[in-house]
Tab-separated table of C-alpha atoms and ligand atoms in Angstrom:
chain	number	residue	atom	x	y	z
F	1	MET	CA	12.997	0.071	-19.236
F	2	GLN	CA	13.926	2.943	-16.968
F	3	PHE	CA	11.732	5.878	-16.010
F	4	GLU	CA	13.017	8.427	-18.527
F	5	THR	CA	12.828	5.919	-21.387
F	6	LEU	CA	9.221	5.073	-20.559
F	7	ALA	CA	8.387	8.759	-20.233
F	8	ILE	CA	9.570	9.397	-23.768
F	9	HIS	CA	8.525	6.217	-25.543
F	10	ASP	CA	5.454	4.676	-23.975
F	11	GLY	CA	2.269	5.113	-25.962
F	12	GLN	CA	4.146	7.597	-28.072
F	13	THR	CA	5.690	5.536	-30.859
F	14	PRO	CA	5.695	7.274	-34.257
F	15	ASP	CA	2.289	7.384	-35.902
F	16	PRO	CA	2.097	4.407	-38.331
F	17	VAL	CA	0.269	6.430	-40.999
F	18	THR	CA	2.221	9.709	-41.071
F	19	GLY	CA	5.404	8.885	-39.163
F	20	SER	CA	4.771	11.794	-36.798
F	21	VAL	CA	7.086	11.302	-33.799
F	22	THR	CA	4.761	13.150	-31.426
F	23	PHE	CA	1.367	11.750	-30.594
F	24	PRO	CA	-1.397	13.551	-32.546
F	25	VAL	CA	-3.971	15.781	-30.868
F	26	PHE	CA	-7.277	14.139	-31.771
F	27	GLN	CA	-9.408	17.244	-31.548
F	28	SER	CA	-12.629	15.424	-32.351
F	29	SER	CA	-15.726	15.124	-30.198
F	30	THR	CA	-16.997	12.033	-31.952
F	31	PHE	CA	-15.825	9.167	-34.167
F	32	GLU	CA	-17.728	7.532	-36.995
F	33	ARG	CA	-19.234	4.160	-36.182
F	34	GLU	CA	-18.651	1.167	-38.464
F	35	ASP	CA	-22.351	0.361	-38.619
F	36	LEU	CA	-25.418	0.333	-36.410
F	37	ASN	CA	-24.188	-2.600	-34.363
F	38	HIS	CA	-20.478	-1.785	-34.060
F	39	HIS	CA	-18.543	1.180	-32.801
F	40	ARG	CA	-14.788	1.523	-32.911
F	41	GLU	CA	-12.603	1.798	-29.771
F	42	PHE	CA	-13.472	5.510	-29.643
F	43	PHE	CA	-16.922	6.909	-30.366
F	44	TYR	CA	-17.411	9.944	-28.112
F	45	SER	CA	-14.591	11.912	-26.472
F	46	ARG	CA	-16.115	12.189	-22.993
F	47	ILE	CA	-16.010	8.399	-22.817
F	48	GLY	CA	-12.644	8.045	-24.524
F	49	ASN	CA	-10.258	9.949	-26.762
F	50	PRO	CA	-7.030	8.636	-28.332
F	51	THR	CA	-4.868	11.518	-27.046
F	52	ARG	CA	-6.269	11.101	-23.545
F	53	LYS	CA	-5.688	7.373	-23.761
F	54	ALA	CA	-2.022	7.962	-24.649
F	55	LEU	CA	-1.625	10.250	-21.637
F	56	GLU	CA	-3.413	7.793	-19.341
F	57	SER	CA	-1.147	4.989	-20.449
F	58	SER	CA	1.960	7.126	-19.767
F	59	LEU	CA	0.668	8.147	-16.336
F	60	ALA	CA	0.112	4.504	-15.387
F	61	LEU	CA	3.563	3.461	-16.550
F	62	LEU	CA	5.357	6.238	-14.699
F	63	GLU	CA	3.665	5.170	-11.445
F	64	ASN	CA	4.349	1.513	-12.297
F	65	ALA	CA	0.604	0.950	-12.208
F	66	ARG	CA	-1.980	-0.926	-14.260
F	67	PHE	CA	-4.427	1.932	-14.768
F	68	GLY	CA	-4.268	5.684	-15.258
F	69	LEU	CA	-7.177	8.098	-15.622
F	70	ALA	CA	-6.809	11.726	-16.651
F	71	PHE	CA	-9.066	14.506	-15.369
F	72	ALA	CA	-9.752	18.156	-16.074
F	73	SER	CA	-8.015	19.235	-12.847
F	74	GLY	CA	-6.410	17.881	-9.721
F	75	VAL	CA	-9.574	18.527	-7.716
F	76	ALA	CA	-11.619	16.647	-10.348
F	77	ALA	CA	-9.233	13.713	-9.896
F	78	THR	CA	-9.607	14.006	-6.112
F	79	MET	CA	-13.400	14.052	-6.419
F	80	ALA	CA	-13.259	10.974	-8.647
F	81	ALA	CA	-11.010	9.084	-6.222
F	82	LEU	CA	-13.438	9.965	-3.422
F	83	GLN	CA	-16.191	8.014	-5.198
F	84	VAL	CA	-15.024	5.062	-3.101
F	85	VAL	CA	-16.895	6.566	-0.126
F	86	ARG	CA	-20.656	6.677	0.403
F	87	PRO	CA	-22.889	8.578	2.826
F	88	GLY	CA	-22.344	7.144	6.286
F	89	ASP	CA	-18.677	6.415	5.607
F	90	HIS	CA	-15.821	8.065	7.472
F	91	ILE	CA	-12.485	9.359	6.146
F	92	VAL	CA	-9.289	9.813	8.116
F	93	SER	CA	-7.251	12.546	6.472
F	94	GLY	CA	-3.951	14.187	7.127
F	95	ILE	CA	-4.469	17.664	8.545
F	96	ASP	CA	-1.868	19.380	6.387
F	97	ILE	CA	-3.563	18.921	3.024
F	98	TYR	CA	-4.190	20.967	-0.095
F	99	GLY	CA	-6.793	23.678	0.588
F	100	GLY	CA	-8.983	22.495	-2.316
F	101	THR	CA	-9.112	18.979	-0.885
F	102	TYR	CA	-10.161	20.412	2.477
F	103	ARG	CA	-12.905	22.328	0.659
F	104	ILE	CA	-14.141	19.121	-1.006
F	105	PHE	CA	-14.213	17.376	2.374
F	106	GLU	CA	-15.987	20.176	4.221
F	107	GLN	CA	-18.251	21.699	1.560
F	108	LEU	CA	-19.118	18.705	-0.641
F	109	LEU	CA	-18.627	15.478	1.314
F	110	ARG	CA	-19.726	16.480	4.811
F	111	PRO	CA	-23.141	17.821	3.671
F	112	TRP	CA	-23.505	14.588	1.677
F	113	GLY	CA	-23.226	12.571	4.913
F	114	VAL	CA	-19.556	11.604	4.940
F	115	SER	CA	-17.634	12.366	8.129
F	116	ILE	CA	-13.973	13.312	8.186
F	117	THR	CA	-11.395	13.310	10.963
F	118	TYR	CA	-8.106	15.131	10.464
F	119	ALA	CA	-5.166	13.398	12.105
F	120	GLU	CA	-3.380	16.191	13.939
F	121	ASP	CA	-0.531	13.832	14.710
F	122	GLU	CA	0.822	12.637	11.361
F	123	SER	CA	2.542	9.558	12.820
F	124	THR	CA	1.082	6.159	11.940
F	125	GLU	CA	-0.290	5.859	15.495
F	126	GLY	CA	-1.829	9.307	15.114
F	127	TYR	CA	-3.765	8.219	12.022
F	128	GLU	CA	-4.697	4.858	13.557
F	129	ALA	CA	-6.156	6.565	16.615
F	130	CYS	CA	-8.689	8.285	14.301
F	131	ILE	CA	-9.964	5.052	12.710
F	132	ARG	CA	-13.588	4.134	13.473
F	133	PRO	CA	-15.692	1.107	12.505
F	134	GLU	CA	-17.200	3.096	9.618
F	135	THR	CA	-13.845	4.380	8.296
F	136	ARG	CA	-13.571	3.579	4.608
F	137	LEU	CA	-10.579	5.628	3.484
F	138	ILE	CA	-7.308	7.125	4.676
F	139	TRP	CA	-6.332	10.200	2.660
F	140	LEU	CA	-2.905	11.710	2.841
F	141	GLU	CA	-0.407	13.958	1.181
F	142	SER	CA	3.270	13.217	1.560
F	143	PRO	CA	5.131	15.549	1.416
F	144	SER	CA	2.208	17.614	2.664
F	145	ASN	CA	1.200	21.132	1.752
F	146	PRO	CA	2.578	23.536	2.959
F	147	LEU	CA	4.491	22.009	5.903
F	148	LEU	CA	6.233	19.276	3.840
F	149	ARG	CA	5.555	16.668	6.493
F	150	ILE	CA	6.152	13.045	5.562
F	151	SER	CA	3.758	10.215	6.402
F	152	ASP	CA	4.881	6.594	6.446
F	153	ILE	CA	2.877	5.244	3.491
F	154	ARG	CA	3.993	1.655	4.010
F	155	ALA	CA	3.137	1.537	7.710
F	156	LEU	CA	-0.172	3.309	7.099
F	157	SER	CA	-1.029	0.898	4.277
F	158	VAL	CA	-0.449	-2.039	6.614
F	159	ALA	CA	-2.673	-0.400	9.237
F	160	ALA	CA	-5.317	0.356	6.592
F	161	LYS	CA	-5.342	-3.224	5.251
F	162	ARG	CA	-5.605	-4.586	8.796
F	163	ASN	CA	-8.746	-2.496	9.226
F	164	GLY	CA	-10.182	-3.181	5.753
F	165	ILE	CA	-9.686	0.453	4.737
F	166	LEU	CA	-8.479	1.937	1.451
F	167	ILE	CA	-5.577	4.359	1.350
F	168	ALA	CA	-5.203	7.182	-1.163
F	169	VAL	CA	-2.096	9.326	-1.541
F	170	ASP	CA	-1.932	12.710	-3.242
F	171	ASN	CA	1.510	12.365	-4.842
F	172	THR	CA	1.576	15.816	-6.444
F	173	PHE	CA	4.536	17.210	-4.475
F	174	ALA	CA	6.867	14.239	-4.942
F	175	SER	CA	5.811	13.334	-8.520
F	176	PRO	CA	6.223	9.759	-9.730
F	177	TYR	CA	9.905	10.466	-10.311
F	178	PHE	CA	10.621	10.631	-6.571
F	179	GLN	CA	7.882	8.462	-5.052
F	180	HIS	CA	5.707	5.476	-5.955
F	181	PRO	CA	2.990	5.213	-3.284
F	182	LEU	CA	1.435	2.107	-4.885
F	183	GLU	CA	4.686	0.222	-4.302
F	184	HIS	CA	4.431	1.127	-0.612
F	185	GLY	CA	0.949	-0.395	-0.466
F	186	ALA	CA	-1.342	2.538	-1.311
F	187	ASP	CA	-4.515	1.725	-3.256
F	188	ILE	CA	-5.018	5.004	-5.112
F	189	VAL	CA	-2.639	7.752	-6.232
F	190	VAL	CA	-3.892	11.215	-7.144
F	191	HIS	CA	-2.007	13.965	-8.978
F	192	SER	CA	-2.575	17.518	-9.924
F	193	THR	CA	-0.867	17.305	-13.322
F	194	THR	CA	-1.056	21.112	-13.298
F	195	LYS	CA	2.103	20.991	-11.202
F	196	TYR	CA	5.260	18.929	-11.899
F	197	LEU	CA	3.790	16.524	-14.468
F	198	GLY	CA	2.714	19.331	-16.803
F	199	GLY	CA	5.641	21.285	-15.462
F	200	HIS	CA	5.344	24.517	-17.440
F	201	SER	CA	2.497	26.399	-15.705
F	202	ASP	CA	0.411	26.259	-18.871
F	203	VAL	CA	-2.269	23.649	-18.210
F	204	ILE	CA	-4.731	22.536	-15.503
F	205	GLY	CA	-5.144	18.784	-15.137
F	206	GLY	CA	-5.368	15.846	-12.786
F	207	ALA	CA	-4.840	12.119	-12.655
F	208	VAL	CA	-5.830	9.019	-10.723
F	209	VAL	CA	-3.497	6.044	-10.929
F	210	LEU	CA	-4.193	2.599	-9.462
F	211	ASP	CA	-3.789	-1.178	-9.763
F	212	ASP	CA	-7.119	-2.567	-8.592
F	213	GLU	CA	-9.480	-3.472	-11.408
F	214	ALA	CA	-12.741	-3.004	-9.494
F	215	LEU	CA	-11.676	0.393	-8.135
F	216	HIS	CA	-10.573	1.380	-11.611
F	217	ARG	CA	-14.014	0.472	-12.979
F	218	THR	CA	-15.743	2.573	-10.295
F	219	ILE	CA	-13.584	5.625	-10.941
F	220	LYS	CA	-13.598	5.265	-14.737
F	221	ASN	CA	-17.369	4.988	-14.664
F	222	TYR	CA	-17.476	8.184	-12.627
F	223	GLN	CA	-15.173	9.849	-15.174
F	224	ALA	CA	-17.528	8.917	-18.013
F	225	ALA	CA	-20.667	9.840	-16.076
F	226	ALA	CA	-19.569	13.072	-14.377
F	227	GLY	CA	-17.466	14.199	-17.320
F	228	ALA	CA	-14.605	16.175	-15.757
F	229	ILE	CA	-12.285	15.102	-18.561
F	230	PRO	CA	-9.327	17.045	-19.975
F	231	GLY	CA	-9.457	18.146	-23.611
F	232	PRO	CA	-7.058	16.601	-26.128
F	233	TRP	CA	-4.813	19.667	-26.227
F	234	ASP	CA	-4.430	19.682	-22.467
F	235	CYS	CA	-3.602	15.977	-22.534
F	236	TRP	CA	-0.965	16.662	-25.153
F	237	LEU	CA	0.602	19.425	-23.037
F	238	VAL	CA	0.848	17.110	-20.018
F	239	MET	CA	2.373	14.391	-22.216
F	240	ARG	CA	4.978	16.857	-23.414
F	241	GLY	CA	5.741	17.704	-19.797
F	242	LEU	CA	6.145	14.046	-18.787
F	243	LYS	CA	8.965	13.532	-21.265
F	244	THR	CA	11.251	15.861	-19.312
F	245	LEU	CA	9.990	15.025	-15.802
F	246	LYS	CA	13.200	13.314	-14.748
F	247	ILE	CA	15.604	16.075	-15.695
F	248	ARG	CA	13.288	18.742	-14.303
F	249	MET	CA	12.772	16.984	-10.967
F	250	LYS	CA	16.509	16.467	-10.484
F	251	GLU	CA	17.164	20.132	-11.144
F	252	HIS	CA	14.233	21.363	-9.020
F	253	GLU	CA	15.639	19.286	-6.192
F	254	ALA	CA	19.237	20.425	-6.584
F	255	ASN	CA	18.120	24.074	-6.530
F	256	ALA	CA	15.788	23.502	-3.562
F	257	MET	CA	18.504	21.748	-1.585
F	258	HIS	CA	20.927	24.571	-2.293
F	259	LEU	CA	18.477	27.226	-1.085
F	260	ALA	CA	17.332	25.146	1.900
F	261	ARG	CA	20.929	24.907	3.185
F	262	LEU	CA	21.425	28.602	2.642
F	263	LEU	CA	18.226	29.571	4.447
F	264	GLU	CA	18.995	27.306	7.383
F	265	LYS	CA	22.048	29.441	8.161
F	266	HIS	CA	20.345	32.778	7.549
F	267	PRO	CA	19.735	35.060	10.579
F	268	ALA	CA	16.341	36.258	9.235
F	269	VAL	CA	14.985	32.690	9.132
F	270	GLU	CA	13.376	31.011	12.122
F	271	GLN	CA	13.010	27.507	10.672
F	272	VAL	CA	13.393	25.694	7.349
F	273	LEU	CA	11.084	22.811	6.438
F	274	TYR	CA	12.645	20.744	3.684
F	275	PRO	CA	12.599	16.915	3.790
F	276	GLY	CA	16.138	16.805	2.375
F	277	LEU	CA	17.647	18.547	5.398
F	278	PRO	CA	18.851	16.339	8.271
F	279	SER	CA	17.049	18.802	10.588
F	280	HIS	CA	13.658	17.831	9.089
F	281	PRO	CA	11.802	15.728	11.704
F	282	GLN	CA	11.037	12.962	9.166
F	283	HIS	CA	14.255	13.151	7.153
F	284	GLU	CA	15.074	9.458	7.688
F	285	LEU	CA	11.574	8.394	6.651
F	286	ALA	CA	11.784	10.643	3.578
F	287	LYS	CA	15.083	8.990	2.628
F	288	ARG	CA	13.492	5.539	2.906
F	289	GLN	CA	10.262	6.346	1.139
F	290	MET	CA	11.374	8.706	-1.612
F	291	SER	CA	14.243	8.650	-4.075
F	292	GLY	CA	14.557	12.446	-3.819
F	293	PHE	CA	13.112	15.302	-1.796
F	294	GLY	CA	11.478	17.467	-4.441
F	295	GLY	CA	11.427	21.125	-5.313
F	296	MET	CA	9.101	22.555	-2.670
F	297	LEU	CA	10.615	24.504	0.178
F	298	THR	CA	8.836	26.066	3.139
F	299	PHE	CA	10.363	28.280	5.801
F	300	ALA	CA	9.317	30.479	8.701
F	301	LEU	CA	10.627	34.031	8.889
F	302	LYS	CA	11.441	35.968	12.018
F	303	GLY	CA	9.239	39.045	12.148
F	304	GLY	CA	5.848	37.522	11.269
F	305	LEU	CA	3.602	38.568	8.408
F	306	PRO	CA	5.328	41.976	7.890
F	307	ALA	CA	8.584	40.114	7.188
F	308	VAL	CA	6.769	37.880	4.682
F	309	GLU	CA	5.238	40.920	3.005
F	310	ASN	CA	8.620	42.578	2.810
F	311	LEU	CA	10.228	39.464	1.313
F	312	VAL	CA	7.636	38.831	-1.395
F	313	GLY	CA	7.698	42.519	-2.303
F	314	ARG	CA	11.446	42.526	-2.802
F	315	LEU	CA	11.931	39.228	-4.656
F	316	LYS	CA	12.398	39.714	-8.376
F	317	LEU	CA	12.797	36.205	-9.817
F	318	PHE	CA	10.146	34.553	-7.634
F	319	ALA	CA	6.655	35.461	-8.829
F	320	LEU	CA	4.024	35.773	-6.115
F	321	ALA	CA	1.614	33.075	-7.319
F	322	ASP	CA	-0.500	30.189	-6.023
F	323	SER	CA	0.642	27.256	-8.093
F	324	LEU	CA	3.842	25.207	-8.060
F	325	GLY	CA	5.886	22.731	-10.053
F	326	GLY	CA	6.625	24.879	-13.104
F	327	VAL	CA	9.956	25.860	-14.615
F	328	GLU	CA	9.788	29.308	-13.010
F	329	SER	CA	10.264	29.909	-9.286
F	330	LEU	CA	7.194	30.984	-7.341
F	331	VAL	CA	6.644	32.238	-3.821
F	332	ALA	CA	3.456	32.077	-1.752
F	333	SER	CA	2.212	32.947	1.696
F	334	PRO	CA	0.142	29.930	2.825
F	335	ALA	CA	-1.653	32.052	5.446
F	336	LYS	CA	-2.701	34.758	2.984
F	337	MET	CA	-3.055	32.685	-0.181
F	338	THR	CA	-3.441	28.917	-0.382
F	339	LEU	CA	-5.035	28.592	3.080
F	340	GLY	CA	-6.426	32.117	3.164
F	341	ALA	CA	-10.011	30.800	3.210
F	342	LEU	CA	-9.494	29.160	6.614
F	343	SER	CA	-9.974	31.022	9.891
F	344	ALA	CA	-6.820	32.026	11.781
F	345	GLU	CA	-7.739	29.432	14.394
F	346	GLU	CA	-8.085	26.628	11.801
F	347	ARG	CA	-4.774	27.606	10.252
F	348	LEU	CA	-2.990	27.552	13.587
F	349	LYS	CA	-4.456	24.138	14.405
F	350	ARG	CA	-2.821	22.926	11.198
F	351	GLY	CA	0.523	24.421	12.184
F	352	CYS	CA	0.292	27.069	9.479
F	353	SER	CA	1.598	30.244	11.088
F	354	ASP	CA	1.492	33.702	9.457
F	355	ASN	CA	5.266	33.814	9.061
F	356	LEU	CA	5.446	30.832	6.683
F	357	VAL	CA	6.758	31.251	3.165
F	358	ARG	CA	6.279	28.486	0.590
F	359	MET	CA	8.501	28.401	-2.454
F	360	SER	CA	8.264	26.345	-5.608
F	361	ILE	CA	11.867	26.285	-6.701
F	362	GLY	CA	12.200	26.543	-10.474
F	363	LEU	CA	14.883	25.725	-12.977
F	364	GLU	CA	16.734	29.049	-13.011
F	365	HIS	CA	20.447	29.044	-12.159
F	366	ALA	CA	20.955	28.346	-8.454
F	367	GLY	CA	23.292	31.342	-8.154
F	368	ASP	CA	20.679	33.723	-9.554
F	369	LEU	CA	18.006	32.378	-7.202
F	370	GLU	CA	20.439	32.652	-4.292
F	371	ALA	CA	21.301	36.271	-5.118
F	372	ASP	CA	17.612	37.206	-5.428
F	373	LEU	CA	16.687	35.509	-2.161
F	374	LEU	CA	19.620	36.891	-0.181
F	375	GLY	CA	18.998	40.356	-1.559
F	376	ALA	CA	15.342	40.236	-0.537
F	377	LEU	CA	16.205	38.930	2.948
F	378	SER	CA	18.892	41.517	3.605
F	379	PRO	CA	18.061	44.493	5.846
F	380	PRO	CA	16.567	47.343	3.714
N	401	PLP	C1	-2.805	21.968	-6.931
N	401	PLP	C2	-3.028	20.777	-6.082
N	401	PLP	C3	-4.236	20.062	-6.143
N	401	PLP	C4	-5.404	20.504	-7.005
N	401	PLP	O1	-5.081	20.503	-8.343
N	401	PLP	P1	-5.754	21.471	-9.445
N	401	PLP	O2	-5.082	21.025	-10.677
N	401	PLP	O3	-5.456	22.879	-9.040
N	401	PLP	O4	-7.215	21.205	-9.416
N	401	PLP	C5	-4.359	18.941	-5.346
N	401	PLP	N1	-3.380	18.543	-4.529
N	401	PLP	C6	-2.213	19.204	-4.441
N	401	PLP	C7	-1.161	18.723	-3.512
N	401	PLP	C8	-2.008	20.344	-5.202
N	401	PLP	O5	-0.851	21.015	-5.100
């Protein structure tokens, strides 16, 4: 079956008792045992809940994977995936990563005795040059946040396997509709389901998706023990989002491509970073690795931070907000918002200049978004 069919039907067949065509929200913390020696499949909702199980099964299918695990947030999913490292281990990470992942690396893992090297050069050779004998994991985002750089997952997976290292990919920006990292050789996929999978800016959630049984056991055990699980309602909201992922992603992309082309010709814009543009340095790789380029769009304005401030102040349809992947368009300043906790020097090292604008392109009419953007970019 094809992606959109799975998204609508898997794990979500009508309820045999009531005929309900949507999966029920099992808002129950516990389930009655049969007797002292036997419990049913579900007995306590931290360990397992039917609504969460339905979501986890959908998540696995959409990534073409054996196992899916749902978490209370994307960072909880990241933390769970990072249970594959132990004190003394070393991680090679992309440098352009989600700020919350950077915080986990620096504030939680490093004090715990894990070392991390950020590959400043995102080519395969750049990552390989950072590998040490004690490296256990390569962590990357592709497309990355906020620069939308693309890493070659297949080549990096080959390099990782050669060195006996695991590779984890945060697939939040592409979504499983546009990219399947496991098929390129990755071991672990992480999502913030808060973004495109939920898709409506109304829920916080995360997911880990993978094929390996032993890794699944480790991470599932962590899920049960550490307890960062999503509630049944939140699972249900993400499931509802998944059913329309395909049509949303196609539309996000069409709108993003339209605006990217427009911005590339605009005199107020210094540079546009969108993997779908031939001018993007890894456009060919993006075409090979992804089936679409997504709805995130980053660009640099002439005129520095004051120009960014002017733009976000004048936009009417784009809300100034931190998240992404919802139906409504959002705008953010990576320097002031998502990476605001870093020092100016750290930000610059990551290529995040003050004049960057990151947009999550929503599902409004392209012409309305265009008019809003052009109006806000025009001289006052
Ligand atoms: C938002 C995000 C996360 C963290 O997810 P939360 O749901 O906010 O915890 C991780 N990675 C990427 C790429 C994100 O955009």
